Amino acid sequence: MKSARRSDVDTISNNLPCDILDGILGRLPLKDAVKSSILSIDWRYKWATRQELEFDYHFFESFSHVQEAKTIIYQVLVLHKGPILKFRLGGSNLIRFRDIDHWIFFLSKKNVEEFTLRVRSNNDYHLPSHLFTFRKLRLLEVQNCLFHPPPDFKGFKKLVNLGLHCVTFLPTVLSNLISRSPFLEILKLNYCTNFDTLEIDAANFKCFEFRGTSKSICFKNAPMLKEVTIWLNSQVSTELSPVCSNLINFFYYMPCLMELDISGVSLKDLTMGGLSGNSPIVLNNVKSLRIRRMLFENSEEVSGAVYLIASCPKLQELTIECVCTLSSLKEIMNDVVGPVAVVQYLQDHQSLYGAVKLLRRVHMNTFSGFVIEMEFVRLILASAPALEKIFFWNFSCFLHQPGRQLMDKMKQFHQASPNVEFTFEEVVAEDLPCFNQLFGLADVLPIMW
């Protein structure tokens, strides 16, 4: 029998195909992938062909000094071989914009397909012209930057997904970018440049998200659009527009819409032109509806919400994010029933006359149990014969009554569905100032601090 002896053969490298090795290294954090260089001579630079590089906030936080992190990034890029398909960069310590310029210049030769950049919140980093030479770019996400393409920019011909967060640009830049990116399907604009008029004309759009300020949002052509998020910071123009102030006309050019996420303020703006008496057909395919920061004290928002829900005959999931205002909190303290007009409106609508026959799940977030909210729940329960689950949650300090008592009351309401499962989750907020910063409710709950 031959004596056992140590083999010098690198069985991992010899037996595994290159694409599998790349996949293994690609799923490791970058620092761990680099450590694989100690395994053998053959493994010394295998990490250098890694096609996905991510230098995020966690990466920068792992170093005591930002200079150490930047040195590592320079070394990785200099030693890298082959294409870099995905590159993500983000950190609060990114204050030397010259370094970012150098890295983007290097990446311009690497056939990057997905590029994400998040810098500090000063919003004064001017994206360099090298970025606009990324010919194979499919995904672009930038935050806190100035976005001004060079005059000869012809668009990103392969771009599919564009996300701009706190980015400053000229309105014409956006329209040109959309028109020159023929394969663009996803556009997300969050708290960017304010628009007087934002016109969307994109035949391939499937997802559109807008959070910010605009006097007018107009869809001219969006036949493939399936997901829409609209959160307006302020009211649209008081001059009535057939598109921007009429809820039905606003959605007219998106016949394939399936998921809608809208804020209460936006809903109020879109009902400025009045509500049609007939049930519209433009929202026939909507299956998921989320109404955020809905002010139940506001009759326009409540009536708009009821009308919108009734306009979605295929609706299966409904989420309402309730808002507690200063006056609402005073009502908790003084045990006031709430605005009589809104309560009366909900009581007059005893049911939605079978308009939500397919509704199965309802989420009532930050639900306090005011009479207005309870009447809204009564309306939903009486109108949804297929309802399976209804879920409530709020911080215990904001509840009108303990969650168990509220749930027991709602179980006594008339239910069109015989098998509704009620769930009420009370959250204890031990640190209210921290909660306030996390959820951004300082303007909504001023009485608490």
XYZ file of C-alpha atoms in Angstrom:
449
model
C 0.000 0.000 0.000
C 1.304 3.380 -0.942
C 1.758 5.772 1.934
C -0.584 8.739 2.023
C 1.099 11.944 1.066
C 0.030 15.534 0.777
C -1.177 16.462 -2.690
C 0.045 19.661 -4.274
C -2.850 19.661 -6.713
C -5.358 22.520 -6.422
C -8.448 20.335 -6.777
C -10.876 23.261 -6.443
C -9.349 25.264 -9.287
C -8.914 22.189 -11.500
C -12.358 20.695 -11.007
C -14.633 23.740 -11.009
C -15.481 25.685 -14.181
C -14.497 29.359 -14.233
C -18.083 30.589 -14.247
C -18.856 28.648 -11.053
C -15.716 29.973 -9.353
C -16.687 33.491 -10.378
C -20.163 32.883 -9.000
C -18.769 31.750 -5.642
C -16.466 34.745 -5.364
C -19.208 37.065 -6.544
C -21.439 36.071 -3.631
C -18.767 36.817 -1.039
C -18.224 40.285 0.441
C -15.385 41.942 -1.431
C -12.992 41.810 1.535
C -13.588 38.050 1.888
C -13.146 37.509 -1.844
C -9.776 39.256 -1.725
C -8.727 37.041 1.214
C -9.137 34.003 -1.064
C -5.797 34.997 -2.623
C -3.985 33.179 0.222
C -5.427 29.784 -0.771
C -2.842 29.132 -3.471
C -0.824 30.811 -6.191
C -3.612 30.083 -8.664
C -6.102 31.856 -6.413
C -3.984 34.952 -5.844
C -5.762 37.061 -8.452
C -8.987 35.137 -9.069
C -10.913 37.834 -7.196
C -9.543 40.360 -9.697
C -11.954 39.088 -12.362
C -14.978 39.607 -10.132
C -17.692 41.240 -12.250
C -19.601 42.855 -9.374
C -17.938 45.417 -7.106
C -19.780 46.986 -4.181
C -18.290 49.666 -1.965
C -21.281 50.583 0.171
C -21.754 52.236 3.562
C -20.774 49.037 5.374
C -17.538 48.888 3.417
C -16.554 52.425 4.428
C -17.599 51.890 8.035
C -15.235 48.905 8.307
C -12.259 51.290 8.104
C -11.210 53.724 10.810
C -10.155 56.298 8.196
C -11.784 56.998 4.861
C -8.350 57.214 3.229
C -7.812 53.512 3.896
C -11.081 52.670 2.140
C -10.216 54.838 -0.859
C -6.776 53.238 -1.118
C -8.410 49.791 -1.270
C -10.793 50.955 -4.009
C -7.905 52.281 -6.091
C -5.964 49.008 -5.647
C -8.963 46.865 -6.567
C -9.639 48.864 -9.727
C -5.978 48.926 -10.813
C -5.580 45.161 -10.363
C -8.961 44.275 -11.836
C -9.085 42.254 -15.054
C -11.961 41.939 -17.471
C -15.383 43.631 -17.437
C -17.145 45.086 -14.400
C -20.835 44.528 -14.995
C -22.116 45.962 -11.705
C -20.568 48.761 -9.667
C -22.081 50.219 -6.494
C -20.543 53.075 -4.551
C -21.994 54.818 -1.524
C -20.813 56.294 1.737
C -21.313 59.363 3.906
C -17.542 59.872 3.858
C -17.404 60.364 0.117
C -16.352 64.000 0.234
C -13.458 64.012 -2.247
C -15.260 64.193 -5.556
C -12.011 64.035 -7.495
C -11.632 60.406 -6.417
C -15.113 59.571 -7.709
C -14.254 61.234 -11.012
C -11.163 59.015 -11.305
C -13.119 55.852 -10.531
C -15.854 56.682 -13.058
C -13.189 57.383 -15.703
C -11.704 53.933 -15.024
C -15.139 52.309 -15.229
C -15.859 53.962 -18.580
C -13.557 51.349 -20.126
C -15.109 48.376 -18.331
C -18.450 47.871 -20.127
C -20.464 48.603 -16.971
C -24.114 47.547 -17.197
C -25.326 48.580 -13.723
C -24.028 51.670 -11.934
C -25.173 52.973 -8.538
C -23.741 56.057 -6.830
C -24.831 57.534 -3.500
C -22.831 60.440 -2.102
C -23.352 62.733 0.859
C -26.474 64.878 0.991
C -24.986 68.248 -0.044
C -26.188 67.701 -3.602
C -23.201 69.422 -5.197
C -21.398 66.578 -6.943
C -21.445 67.125 -10.691
C -21.553 63.806 -12.504
C -18.571 63.768 -14.895
C -18.915 63.492 -18.652
C -17.270 60.035 -18.559
C -20.460 58.589 -17.049
C -22.399 59.482 -20.178
C -20.087 57.302 -22.279
C -21.306 54.082 -20.597
C -22.747 52.590 -23.784
C -23.917 49.300 -22.265
C -25.606 50.781 -19.215
C -28.873 49.035 -18.312
C -29.371 50.343 -14.772
C -28.416 53.785 -13.452
C -29.136 54.944 -9.892
C -27.648 58.171 -8.518
C -28.333 60.148 -5.370
C -27.452 63.693 -4.287
C -25.839 64.730 -7.574
C -26.011 67.310 -10.328
C -27.119 65.618 -13.547
C -26.102 67.670 -16.573
C -25.143 65.585 -19.638
C -22.737 67.100 -22.185
C -24.320 68.753 -25.265
C -23.390 65.853 -27.541
C -25.001 63.208 -25.299
C -27.151 60.860 -27.399
C -28.807 58.957 -24.557
C -28.295 55.519 -23.037
C -29.417 53.243 -25.842
C -29.693 50.146 -23.621
C -30.936 51.742 -20.395
C -33.845 49.873 -18.785
C -33.916 51.162 -15.205
C -33.295 54.791 -14.145
C -33.489 55.965 -10.525
C -32.751 59.565 -9.498
C -32.915 60.532 -5.822
C -32.318 64.134 -4.714
C -30.819 64.906 -8.120
C -30.787 68.350 -9.731
C -31.280 68.699 -13.478
C -33.099 70.798 -16.048
C -36.598 69.523 -16.970
C -35.551 69.329 -20.619
C -32.723 66.972 -19.639
C -35.231 64.433 -18.341
C -37.466 64.575 -21.405
C -34.450 64.212 -23.708
C -33.113 61.315 -21.672
C -36.442 59.486 -21.851
C -36.801 60.036 -25.598
C -33.213 58.907 -26.232
C -33.463 55.764 -24.104
C -35.807 53.603 -26.203
C -35.732 50.564 -23.873
C -36.429 52.438 -20.634
C -39.013 50.543 -18.566
C -38.518 51.818 -15.005
C -38.250 55.476 -13.997
C -38.025 56.617 -10.362
C -37.822 60.318 -9.477
C -37.609 60.975 -5.749
C -37.336 64.518 -4.393
C -35.482 65.822 -7.431
C -35.889 69.086 -9.324
C -39.314 70.710 -8.915
C -41.440 70.580 -12.048
C -44.053 72.994 -13.291
C -45.184 70.379 -15.774
C -43.981 66.799 -15.959
C -45.063 65.023 -19.138
C -44.473 61.296 -19.481
C -44.470 59.889 -22.992
C -42.853 56.451 -22.941
C -44.436 53.526 -24.731
C -42.253 50.927 -22.948
C -42.687 52.167 -19.369
C -43.726 49.457 -16.916
C -42.984 51.207 -13.635
C -43.126 54.925 -12.776
C -42.405 56.432 -9.367
C -42.583 60.108 -8.457
C -42.086 61.713 -5.069
C -41.673 65.458 -5.033
C -43.220 68.713 -6.210
C -44.975 69.325 -9.494
C -47.870 71.552 -10.471
C -48.879 69.199 -13.238
C -48.180 65.560 -14.080
C -49.430 64.408 -17.463
C -49.257 60.954 -19.045
C -49.472 61.176 -22.816
C -48.628 57.589 -23.763
C -48.050 54.720 -21.347
C -49.821 51.601 -22.675
C -47.506 49.141 -20.871
C -47.416 50.866 -17.482
C -48.237 48.425 -14.648
C -46.905 50.061 -11.466
C -47.352 53.726 -10.504
C -46.310 55.593 -7.363
C -47.379 59.239 -6.975
C -46.555 61.247 -3.842
C -46.932 64.971 -4.318
C -45.444 67.332 -1.749
C -47.851 70.140 -2.454
C -51.073 70.715 -4.281
C -51.100 70.908 -8.041
C -52.015 74.098 -9.831
C -55.345 75.594 -8.818
C -56.105 76.050 -12.509
C -58.125 72.992 -13.354
C -56.582 70.753 -15.975
C -58.476 67.924 -17.736
C -55.575 65.570 -17.024
C -53.995 66.698 -13.781
C -57.081 67.534 -11.741
C -59.359 64.735 -12.921
C -58.629 61.360 -11.400
C -60.078 59.312 -14.232
C -58.428 61.244 -17.037
C -55.136 61.085 -15.179
C -55.119 57.283 -15.424
C -56.694 57.129 -18.885
C -53.418 56.525 -20.731
C -52.337 53.590 -18.571
C -54.872 50.828 -19.330
C -52.586 48.044 -18.023
C -52.095 49.547 -14.549
C -52.085 46.817 -11.863
C -50.385 48.379 -8.809
C -51.058 51.919 -7.580
C -49.311 53.635 -4.663
C -50.644 57.145 -4.037
C -50.502 59.670 -1.210
C -53.550 61.293 0.318
C -52.450 64.750 -0.849
C -52.019 63.466 -4.400
C -55.457 61.889 -4.252
C -56.926 65.188 -3.100
C -55.230 67.018 -5.966
C -56.510 64.524 -8.518
C -60.108 65.022 -7.377
C -60.072 68.815 -7.710
C -62.068 68.566 -10.918
C -64.839 66.595 -9.249
C -65.808 62.917 -9.305
C -67.807 61.242 -12.023
C -71.108 59.698 -11.044
C -70.534 56.614 -13.173
C -68.068 53.863 -12.380
C -65.048 54.330 -14.697
C -63.323 51.527 -16.558
C -59.771 52.905 -16.795
C -58.750 51.233 -13.491
C -60.247 47.852 -14.321
C -56.961 45.956 -13.958
C -55.719 47.379 -10.645
C -55.167 44.555 -8.142
C -53.084 46.329 -5.480
C -53.881 49.794 -4.084
C -51.914 51.625 -1.395
C -52.989 55.046 -0.100
C -50.306 56.588 2.113
C -50.592 59.348 4.683
C -54.330 59.557 4.248
C -55.862 62.293 6.377
C -59.227 60.937 7.468
C -60.309 64.371 8.680
C -60.184 65.668 5.092
C -63.437 65.049 3.222
C -61.765 65.343 -0.208
C -59.228 62.658 0.629
C -61.840 60.317 2.137
C -64.327 60.710 -0.717
C -61.500 60.369 -3.248
C -60.298 57.173 -1.552
C -63.770 55.635 -1.534
C -64.275 56.564 -5.178
C -60.861 55.169 -6.145
C -61.487 51.878 -4.329
C -64.877 51.522 -5.995
C -63.220 52.158 -9.367
C -61.003 49.059 -9.060
C -63.307 46.026 -9.548
C -60.357 43.583 -9.601
C -58.796 44.946 -6.410
C -57.373 42.162 -4.234
C -55.132 43.985 -1.763
C -55.768 47.366 -0.126
C -53.378 49.230 2.176
C -54.313 52.459 3.957
C -51.722 54.446 5.909
C -53.670 56.616 8.350
C -52.413 59.979 9.601
C -52.713 61.376 13.112
C -52.881 65.169 13.090
C -52.628 67.573 15.997
C -56.413 67.922 16.158
C -56.785 64.128 16.065
C -54.506 63.732 19.060
C -56.525 66.332 20.916
C -59.594 64.251 20.146
C -57.933 61.272 21.849
C -57.413 63.354 24.942
C -60.885 64.932 24.891
C -62.763 61.908 23.515
C -64.223 63.885 20.613
C -65.949 61.811 17.929
C -64.353 63.596 14.958
C -65.444 65.688 11.980
C -69.173 65.113 11.633
C -69.310 65.654 7.865
C -66.776 62.912 7.078
C -68.392 60.467 9.487
C -71.787 61.164 7.942
C -70.392 60.649 4.439
C -69.057 57.194 5.361
C -72.279 56.237 7.149
C -74.309 57.237 4.091
C -72.267 54.790 2.009
C -73.373 51.628 3.746
C -71.613 49.530 1.134
C -69.771 49.906 -2.164
C -72.474 47.878 -3.913
C -70.283 44.938 -4.844
C -67.503 47.070 -6.344
C -64.815 45.181 -4.403
C -65.963 41.612 -4.913
C -62.396 40.269 -5.195
C -60.818 42.138 -2.264
C -59.026 39.612 -0.035
C -56.541 41.470 2.176
C -56.689 44.865 3.894
C -53.880 46.549 5.840
C -54.659 49.576 8.020
C -51.294 51.008 9.052
C -50.990 53.525 11.933
C -54.639 52.887 12.695
C -55.717 54.788 15.844
C -59.353 53.775 16.112
C -61.023 57.172 15.617
C -64.702 57.109 14.715
C -63.822 58.145 11.152
C -61.427 55.232 10.734
C -63.890 52.814 12.324
C -66.627 53.907 9.910
C -64.246 53.349 6.995
C -63.558 49.811 8.222
C -67.295 49.254 8.587
C -67.734 50.252 4.936
C -65.018 47.854 3.746
C -66.315 44.926 5.795
C -69.827 45.441 4.431
C -68.613 45.577 0.817
C -66.053 42.752 0.423
C -67.585 39.251 0.198
C -64.196 37.599 -0.493
C -62.272 39.325 2.320
C -59.953 36.933 4.150
C -57.668 39.065 6.337
C -57.718 42.569 7.767
C -54.609 43.733 9.621
C -54.163 46.787 11.866
C -51.099 48.233 13.556
C -50.025 51.350 15.390
C -47.885 52.476 18.282
C -49.815 51.862 21.488
C -49.470 55.501 22.610
C -51.466 56.656 19.553
C -54.424 54.300 20.003
C -57.826 55.691 20.878
C -58.490 52.467 22.808
C -56.506 49.257 23.345
C -56.226 47.251 20.154
C -58.153 44.297 21.595
C -61.163 46.492 22.378
C -61.093 48.104 18.939
C -60.915 44.706 17.277
C -63.832 43.382 19.343
C -65.935 46.365 18.239
C -65.096 45.848 14.572
C -66.011 42.176 14.776
C -69.557 43.311 15.565
C -69.822 45.197 12.261
C -71.800 43.609 9.432
C -69.424 41.453 7.364
C -70.103 40.515 3.760
C -67.490 37.769 4.126
C -68.188 35.026 6.711
C -64.541 34.223 7.412
C -62.569 37.390 8.083
C -59.395 37.021 10.144
C -58.700 40.099 12.307
C -55.169 40.909 13.485
C -54.193 43.934 15.585
C -50.560 44.658 16.372
C -49.671 47.218 19.044
C -46.082 48.488 18.963
C -44.489 50.003 22.056
C -42.454 53.104 21.167
C -39.835 53.387 23.879
C -38.014 56.232 22.210
C -40.467 58.674 20.640
C -37.877 61.153 19.291
C -36.096 58.275 17.549
C -39.450 57.081 16.171
C -40.140 60.598 14.950
C -36.882 60.773 13.006
C -37.308 57.311 11.566
C -40.807 57.848 10.183
C -40.566 61.575 9.467
C -43.714 62.463 11.378
C -42.514 65.624 13.122
C -44.937 67.726 11.103
C -47.792 65.337 11.830
C -47.360 64.775 15.568
C -46.123 68.096 16.981
C -48.045 67.752 20.232
C -45.868 64.878 21.416
C -42.575 66.788 21.574
